PDB file of N, CA and C in Angstrom:
ATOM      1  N   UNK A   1      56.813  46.128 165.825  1.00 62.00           N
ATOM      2  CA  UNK A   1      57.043  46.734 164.555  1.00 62.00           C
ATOM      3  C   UNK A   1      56.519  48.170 164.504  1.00 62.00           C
ATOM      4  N   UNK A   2      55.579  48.994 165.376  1.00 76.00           N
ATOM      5  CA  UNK A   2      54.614  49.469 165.522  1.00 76.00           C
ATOM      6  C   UNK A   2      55.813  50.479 166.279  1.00 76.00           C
ATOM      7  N   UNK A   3      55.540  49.806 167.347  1.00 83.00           N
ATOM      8  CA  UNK A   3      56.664  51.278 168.419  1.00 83.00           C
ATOM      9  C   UNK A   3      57.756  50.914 169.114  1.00 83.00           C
ATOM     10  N   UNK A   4      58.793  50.086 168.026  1.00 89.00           N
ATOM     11  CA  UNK A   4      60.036  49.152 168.603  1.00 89.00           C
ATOM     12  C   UNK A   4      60.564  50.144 169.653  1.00 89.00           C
ATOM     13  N   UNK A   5      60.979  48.956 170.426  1.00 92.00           N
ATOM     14  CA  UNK A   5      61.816  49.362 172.027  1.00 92.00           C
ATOM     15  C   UNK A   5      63.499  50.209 171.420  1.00 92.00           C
ATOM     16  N   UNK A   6      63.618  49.668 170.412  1.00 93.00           N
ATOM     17  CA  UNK A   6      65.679  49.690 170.025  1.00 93.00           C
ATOM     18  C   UNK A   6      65.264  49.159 168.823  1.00 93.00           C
ATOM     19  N   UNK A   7      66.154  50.106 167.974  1.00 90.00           N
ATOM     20  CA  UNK A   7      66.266  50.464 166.320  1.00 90.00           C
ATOM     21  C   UNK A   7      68.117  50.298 166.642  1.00 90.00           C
ATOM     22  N   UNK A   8      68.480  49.236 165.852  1.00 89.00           N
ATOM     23  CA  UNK A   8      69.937  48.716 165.879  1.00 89.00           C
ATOM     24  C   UNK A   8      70.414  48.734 163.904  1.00 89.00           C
ATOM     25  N   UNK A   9      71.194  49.558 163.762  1.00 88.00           N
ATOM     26  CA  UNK A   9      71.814  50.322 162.610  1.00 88.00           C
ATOM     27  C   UNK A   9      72.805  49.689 162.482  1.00 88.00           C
ATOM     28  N   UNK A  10      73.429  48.522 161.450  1.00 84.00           N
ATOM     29  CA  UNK A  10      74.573  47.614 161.377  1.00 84.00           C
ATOM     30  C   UNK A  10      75.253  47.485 159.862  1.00 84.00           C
ATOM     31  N   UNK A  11      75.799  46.854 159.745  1.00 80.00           N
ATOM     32  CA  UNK A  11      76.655  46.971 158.296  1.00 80.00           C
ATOM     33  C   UNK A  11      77.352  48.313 157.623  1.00 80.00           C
ATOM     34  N   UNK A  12      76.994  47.998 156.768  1.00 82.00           N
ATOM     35  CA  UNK A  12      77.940  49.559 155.878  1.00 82.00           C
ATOM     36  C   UNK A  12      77.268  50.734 155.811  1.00 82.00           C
ATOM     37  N   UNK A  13      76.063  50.568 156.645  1.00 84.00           N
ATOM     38  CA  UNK A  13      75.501  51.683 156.845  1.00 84.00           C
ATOM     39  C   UNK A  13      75.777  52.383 157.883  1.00 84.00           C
ATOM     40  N   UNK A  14      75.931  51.620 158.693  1.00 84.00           N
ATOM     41  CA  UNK A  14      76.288  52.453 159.757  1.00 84.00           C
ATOM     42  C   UNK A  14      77.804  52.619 160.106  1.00 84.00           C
ATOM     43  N   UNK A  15      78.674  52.989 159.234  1.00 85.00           N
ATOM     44  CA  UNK A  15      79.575  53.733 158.785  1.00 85.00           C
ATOM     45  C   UNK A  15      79.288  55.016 158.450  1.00 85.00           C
ATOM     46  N   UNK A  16      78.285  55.735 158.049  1.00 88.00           N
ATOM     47  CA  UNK A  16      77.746  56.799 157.632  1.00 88.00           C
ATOM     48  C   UNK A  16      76.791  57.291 159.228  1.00 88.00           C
ATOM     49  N   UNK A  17      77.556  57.054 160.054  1.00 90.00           N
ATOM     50  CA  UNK A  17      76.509  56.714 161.098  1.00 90.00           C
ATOM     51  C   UNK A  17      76.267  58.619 161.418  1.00 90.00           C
ATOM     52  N   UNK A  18      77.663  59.323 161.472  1.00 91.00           N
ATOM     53  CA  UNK A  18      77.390  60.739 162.050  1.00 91.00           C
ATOM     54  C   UNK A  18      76.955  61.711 161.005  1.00 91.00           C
ATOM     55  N   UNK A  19      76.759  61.234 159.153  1.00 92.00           N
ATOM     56  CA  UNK A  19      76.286  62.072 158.653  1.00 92.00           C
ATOM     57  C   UNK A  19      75.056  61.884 158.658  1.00 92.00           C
ATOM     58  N   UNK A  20      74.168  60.394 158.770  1.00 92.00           N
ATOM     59  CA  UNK A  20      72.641  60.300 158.965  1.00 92.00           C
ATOM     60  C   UNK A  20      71.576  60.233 160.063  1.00 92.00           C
ATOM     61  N   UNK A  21      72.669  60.202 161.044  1.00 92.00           N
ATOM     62  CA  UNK A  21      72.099  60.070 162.346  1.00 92.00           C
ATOM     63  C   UNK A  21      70.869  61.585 162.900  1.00 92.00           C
ATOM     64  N   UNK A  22      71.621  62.772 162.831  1.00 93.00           N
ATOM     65  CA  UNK A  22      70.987  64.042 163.079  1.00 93.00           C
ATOM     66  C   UNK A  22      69.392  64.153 162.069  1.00 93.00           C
ATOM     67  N   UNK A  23      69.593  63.237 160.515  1.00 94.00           N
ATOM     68  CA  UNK A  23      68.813  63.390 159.759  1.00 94.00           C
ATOM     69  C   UNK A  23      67.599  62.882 159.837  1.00 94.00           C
ATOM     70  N   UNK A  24      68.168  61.384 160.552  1.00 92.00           N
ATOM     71  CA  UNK A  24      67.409  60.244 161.152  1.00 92.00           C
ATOM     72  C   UNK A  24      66.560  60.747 162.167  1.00 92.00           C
ATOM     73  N   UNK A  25      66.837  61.808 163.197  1.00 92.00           N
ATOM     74  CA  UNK A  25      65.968  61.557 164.478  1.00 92.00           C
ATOM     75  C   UNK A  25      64.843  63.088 164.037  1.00 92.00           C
ATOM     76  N   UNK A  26      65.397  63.789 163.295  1.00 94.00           N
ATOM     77  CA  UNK A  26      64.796  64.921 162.977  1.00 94.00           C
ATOM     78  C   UNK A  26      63.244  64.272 162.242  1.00 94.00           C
ATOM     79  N   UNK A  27      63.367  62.909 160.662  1.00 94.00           N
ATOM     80  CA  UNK A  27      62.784  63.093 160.083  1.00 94.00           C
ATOM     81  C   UNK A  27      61.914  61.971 161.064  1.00 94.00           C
ATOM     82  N   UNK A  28      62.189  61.139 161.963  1.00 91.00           N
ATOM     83  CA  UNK A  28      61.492  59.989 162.809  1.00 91.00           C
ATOM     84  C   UNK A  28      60.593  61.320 164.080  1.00 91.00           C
ATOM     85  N   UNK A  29      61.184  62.166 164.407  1.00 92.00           N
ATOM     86  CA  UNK A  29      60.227  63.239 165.309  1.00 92.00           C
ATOM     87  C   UNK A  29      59.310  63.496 163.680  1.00 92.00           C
ATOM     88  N   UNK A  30      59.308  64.116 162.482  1.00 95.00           N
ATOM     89  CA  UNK A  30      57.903  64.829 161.903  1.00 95.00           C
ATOM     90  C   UNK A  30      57.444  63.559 161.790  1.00 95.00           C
ATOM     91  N   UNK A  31      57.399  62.419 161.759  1.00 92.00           N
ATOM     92  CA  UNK A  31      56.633  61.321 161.110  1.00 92.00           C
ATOM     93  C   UNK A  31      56.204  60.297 162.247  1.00 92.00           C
ATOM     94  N   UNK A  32      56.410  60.615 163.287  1.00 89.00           N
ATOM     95  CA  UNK A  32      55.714  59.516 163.887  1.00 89.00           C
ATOM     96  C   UNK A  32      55.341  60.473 165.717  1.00 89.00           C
ATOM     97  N   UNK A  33      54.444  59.772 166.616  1.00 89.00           N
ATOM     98  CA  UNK A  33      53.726  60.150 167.253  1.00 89.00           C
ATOM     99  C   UNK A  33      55.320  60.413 169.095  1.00 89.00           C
ATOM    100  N   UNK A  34      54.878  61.579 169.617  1.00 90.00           N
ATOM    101  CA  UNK A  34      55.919  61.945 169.846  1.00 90.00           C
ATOM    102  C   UNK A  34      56.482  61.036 171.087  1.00 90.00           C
ATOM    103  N   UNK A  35      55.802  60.282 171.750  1.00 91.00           N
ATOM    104  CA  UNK A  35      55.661  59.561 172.794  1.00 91.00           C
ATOM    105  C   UNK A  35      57.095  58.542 172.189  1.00 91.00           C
ATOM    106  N   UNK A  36      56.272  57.718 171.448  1.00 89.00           N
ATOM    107  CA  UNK A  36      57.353  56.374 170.807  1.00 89.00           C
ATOM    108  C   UNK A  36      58.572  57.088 169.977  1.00 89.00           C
ATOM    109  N   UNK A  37      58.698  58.160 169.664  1.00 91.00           N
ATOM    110  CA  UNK A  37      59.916  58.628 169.198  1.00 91.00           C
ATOM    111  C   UNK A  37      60.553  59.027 170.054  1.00 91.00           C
ATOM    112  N   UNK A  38      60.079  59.762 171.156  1.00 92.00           N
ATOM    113  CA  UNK A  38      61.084  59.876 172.425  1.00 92.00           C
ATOM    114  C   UNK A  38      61.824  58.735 173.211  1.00 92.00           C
ATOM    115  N   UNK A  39      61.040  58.009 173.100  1.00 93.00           N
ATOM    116  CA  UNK A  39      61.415  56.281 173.812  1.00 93.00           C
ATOM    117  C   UNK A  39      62.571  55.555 172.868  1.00 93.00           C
ATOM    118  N   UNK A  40      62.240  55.616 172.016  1.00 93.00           N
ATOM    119  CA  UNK A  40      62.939  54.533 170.875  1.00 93.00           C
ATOM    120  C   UNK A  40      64.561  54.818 171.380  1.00 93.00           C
ATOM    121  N   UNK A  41      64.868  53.873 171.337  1.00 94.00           N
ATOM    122  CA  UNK A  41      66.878  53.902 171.098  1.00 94.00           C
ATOM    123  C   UNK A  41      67.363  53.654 170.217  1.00 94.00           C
ATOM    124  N   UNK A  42      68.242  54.403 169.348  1.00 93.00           N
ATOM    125  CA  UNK A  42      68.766  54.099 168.043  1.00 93.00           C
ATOM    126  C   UNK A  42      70.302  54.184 168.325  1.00 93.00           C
ATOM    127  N   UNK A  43      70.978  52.133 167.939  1.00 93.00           N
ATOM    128  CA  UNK A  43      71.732  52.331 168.192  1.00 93.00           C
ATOM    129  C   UNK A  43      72.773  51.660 167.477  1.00 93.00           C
ATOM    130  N   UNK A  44      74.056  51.680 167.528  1.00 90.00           N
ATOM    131  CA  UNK A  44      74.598  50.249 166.283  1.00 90.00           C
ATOM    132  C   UNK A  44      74.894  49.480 166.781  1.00 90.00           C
ATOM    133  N   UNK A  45      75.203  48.692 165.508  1.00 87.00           N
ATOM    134  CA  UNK A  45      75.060  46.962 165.344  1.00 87.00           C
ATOM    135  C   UNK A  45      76.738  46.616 166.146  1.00 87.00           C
ATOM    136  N   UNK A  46      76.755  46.139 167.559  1.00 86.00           N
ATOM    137  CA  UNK A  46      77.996  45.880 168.034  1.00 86.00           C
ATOM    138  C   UNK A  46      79.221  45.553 166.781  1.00 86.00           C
ATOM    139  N   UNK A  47      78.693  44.448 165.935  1.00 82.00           N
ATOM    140  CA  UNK A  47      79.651  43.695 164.803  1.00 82.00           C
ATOM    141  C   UNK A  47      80.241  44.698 163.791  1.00 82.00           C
ATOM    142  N   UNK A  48      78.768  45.690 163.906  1.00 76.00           N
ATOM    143  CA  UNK A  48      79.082  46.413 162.230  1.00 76.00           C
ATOM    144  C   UNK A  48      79.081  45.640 160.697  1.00 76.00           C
ATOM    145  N   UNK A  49      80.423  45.961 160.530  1.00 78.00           N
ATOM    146  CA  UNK A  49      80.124  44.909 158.599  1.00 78.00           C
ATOM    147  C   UNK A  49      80.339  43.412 159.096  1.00 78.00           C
ATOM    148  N   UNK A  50      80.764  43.137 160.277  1.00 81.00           N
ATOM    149  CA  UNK A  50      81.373  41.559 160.165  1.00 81.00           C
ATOM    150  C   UNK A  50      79.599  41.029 161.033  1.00 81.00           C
ATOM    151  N   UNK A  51      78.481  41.346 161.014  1.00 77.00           N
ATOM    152  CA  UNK A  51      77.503  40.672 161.725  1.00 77.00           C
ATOM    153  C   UNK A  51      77.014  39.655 160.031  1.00 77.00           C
ATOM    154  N   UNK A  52      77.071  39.876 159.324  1.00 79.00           N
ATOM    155  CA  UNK A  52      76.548  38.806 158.330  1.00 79.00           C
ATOM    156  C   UNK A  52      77.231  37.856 158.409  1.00 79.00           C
ATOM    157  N   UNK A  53      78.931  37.996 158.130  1.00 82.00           N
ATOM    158  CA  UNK A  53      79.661  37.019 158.355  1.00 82.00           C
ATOM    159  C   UNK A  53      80.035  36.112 159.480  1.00 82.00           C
ATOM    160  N   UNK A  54      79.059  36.843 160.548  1.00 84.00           N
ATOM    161  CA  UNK A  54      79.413  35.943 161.576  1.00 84.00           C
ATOM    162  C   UNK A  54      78.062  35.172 161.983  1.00 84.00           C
ATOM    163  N   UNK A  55      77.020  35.930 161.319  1.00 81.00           N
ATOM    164  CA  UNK A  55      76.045  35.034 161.293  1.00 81.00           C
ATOM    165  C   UNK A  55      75.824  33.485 160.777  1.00 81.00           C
ATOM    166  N   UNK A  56      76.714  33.822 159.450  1.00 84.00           N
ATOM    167  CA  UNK A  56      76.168  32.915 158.551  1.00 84.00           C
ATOM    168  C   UNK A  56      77.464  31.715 158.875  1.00 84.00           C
ATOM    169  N   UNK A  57      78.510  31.974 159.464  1.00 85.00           N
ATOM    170  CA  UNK A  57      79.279  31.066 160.125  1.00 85.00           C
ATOM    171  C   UNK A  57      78.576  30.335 160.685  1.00 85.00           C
ATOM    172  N   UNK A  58      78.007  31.085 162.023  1.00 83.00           N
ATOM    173  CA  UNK A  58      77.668  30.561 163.184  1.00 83.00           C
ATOM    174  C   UNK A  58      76.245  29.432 163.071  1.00 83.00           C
ATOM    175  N   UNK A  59      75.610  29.909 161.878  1.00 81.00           N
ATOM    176  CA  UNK A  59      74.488  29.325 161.189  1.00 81.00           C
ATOM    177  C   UNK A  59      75.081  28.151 160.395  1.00 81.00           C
ATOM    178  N   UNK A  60      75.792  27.808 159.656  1.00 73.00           N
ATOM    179  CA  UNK A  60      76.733  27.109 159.058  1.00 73.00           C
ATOM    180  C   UNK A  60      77.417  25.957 160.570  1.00 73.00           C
ATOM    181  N   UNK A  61      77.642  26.386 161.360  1.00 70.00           N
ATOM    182  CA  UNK A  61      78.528  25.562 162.212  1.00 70.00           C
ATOM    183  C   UNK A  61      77.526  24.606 162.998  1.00 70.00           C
ATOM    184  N   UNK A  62      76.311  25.630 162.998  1.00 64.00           N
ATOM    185  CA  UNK A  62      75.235  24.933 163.710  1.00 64.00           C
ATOM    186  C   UNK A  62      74.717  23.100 163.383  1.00 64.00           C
ATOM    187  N   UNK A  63      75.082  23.282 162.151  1.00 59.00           N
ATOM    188  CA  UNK A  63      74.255  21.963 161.810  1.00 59.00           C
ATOM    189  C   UNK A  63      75.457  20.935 162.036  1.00 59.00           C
ATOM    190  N   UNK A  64      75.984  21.155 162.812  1.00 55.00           N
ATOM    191  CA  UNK A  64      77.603  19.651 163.084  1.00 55.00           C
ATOM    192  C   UNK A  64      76.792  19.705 164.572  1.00 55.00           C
TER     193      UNK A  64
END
């Protein structure tokens, strides 16, 4: 939680991915220590908007 390996950006947010992205790494360099901000990978959510819905399927199917 501290100095995650991969920061994964999914749903309808990350649709907005190329206007917040530049904003994102600028304001994560002033606020945190420069080591773990260089490391970190920020990246999106393979599914995008369909990862809830396929969660909660797949969570749903589980119990048969």
């Amino acid at each position: 939680m501290l100095n995650p390996e991969v920061i994964v950006i999914g749903g309808g947010v990350a649709d907005g991915w190329n206007l917040f992205m530049p904003h994102l790494r600028k304001t994560m360099f002033e606020r945190s220590y420069r080591e773990p901000a260089e490391r970190v990978k920020i990246i999106r959510a393979a599914l995008g908007d369909d990862a809830g819905m396929i969660g909660a399927a797949r969570r749903g199917f589980s119990f048969f």
